[in-house]
Amino acid sequence: MVTHVSPEAAGDEHGALLAFLEEQRGGIRRAVLGLTEEQARLRPSASALTLGGLVKHCAETEQSWVARARQVPADTERDETNWHESHVLLEDETVPGTLAYWEKVAAGTEDYIRSRPSLDETFPLPDQPWFPDAERVSLRWLLLHLIRETARHAGHADIVRESLDGASAWDLVARERDQR
């Protein structure tokens, strides 16, 4: 990514991992910077990915994983009947609304992780084929998984955005700084 994560305070593993997750969220948020709703819904390549859909997918994914760790229901339950809806903005959904939801999710992630005394704490995984074969995973694993998932989609977002209007990740970092 084209930004840098500041070093964590000595011994603050929670903060270090949360900072790397936030860096990757920023890459996806910047990818929709200055776009219209129509542009955020466009598919400029052979892929079905749209920038609005990537924002929504990352927000839902983060929320559902943290809900799983907390052992509470996800805001939106997904299965094979509605999985496709997690990658597109539906007619009544907007980029600003989805970004606001993700901001709330991110704050909830930060609050929950910082409230836990140890990242060694574990939580159970459902017995479903798309989850790891482990019965339990740690909060550290959760954060590393979210970083990996978000980073993967930040790369997708870079390509989709550049395909839309030629704006590179570097251009978007500069635009974001200019707006501050």
mmCIF file of C-alpha atoms in Angstrom, residues 29-37 39-40 51 95 99 161 164-165 167 172 175-176 179:
data_model
loop_
_atom_site.group_PDB
_atom_site.id
_atom_site.type_symbol
_atom_site.label_atom_id
_atom_site.label_comp_id
_atom_site.label_asym_id
_atom_site.label_seq_id
_atom_site.Cartn_x
_atom_site.Cartn_y
_atom_site.Cartn_z
ATOM 1 C CA ARG A 29 -12.102 3.953 1.192
ATOM 2 C CA ARG A 30 -9.777 6.005 -1.013
ATOM 3 C CA ALA A 31 -10.753 3.923 -4.040
ATOM 4 C CA VAL A 32 -14.249 5.457 -3.939
ATOM 5 C CA LEU A 33 -12.983 8.977 -3.263
ATOM 6 C CA GLY A 34 -14.697 11.451 -5.588
ATOM 7 C CA LEU A 35 -16.761 8.868 -7.451
ATOM 8 C CA THR A 36 -20.432 9.173 -8.260
ATOM 9 C CA GLU A 37 -22.865 6.469 -7.192
ATOM 10 C CA GLN A 39 -19.209 5.041 -11.067
ATOM 11 C CA ALA A 40 -19.050 3.065 -7.807
ATOM 12 C CA LEU A 51 -15.960 -0.443 -5.868
ATOM 13 C CA VAL A 95 -21.600 4.529 -1.026
ATOM 14 C CA LEU A 99 -18.904 3.830 4.293
ATOM 15 C CA ARG A 161 -10.439 2.370 -9.726
ATOM 16 C CA LEU A 164 -12.485 3.499 -14.204
ATOM 17 C CA ASP A 165 -10.658 6.807 -14.490
ATOM 18 C CA ALA A 167 -6.539 7.280 -10.736
ATOM 19 C CA LEU A 172 -5.841 8.979 -4.343
ATOM 20 C CA ARG A 175 -6.214 13.746 -3.194
ATOM 21 C CA GLU A 176 -7.109 12.613 0.291
ATOM 22 C CA GLN A 179 -8.912 17.435 1.165
#
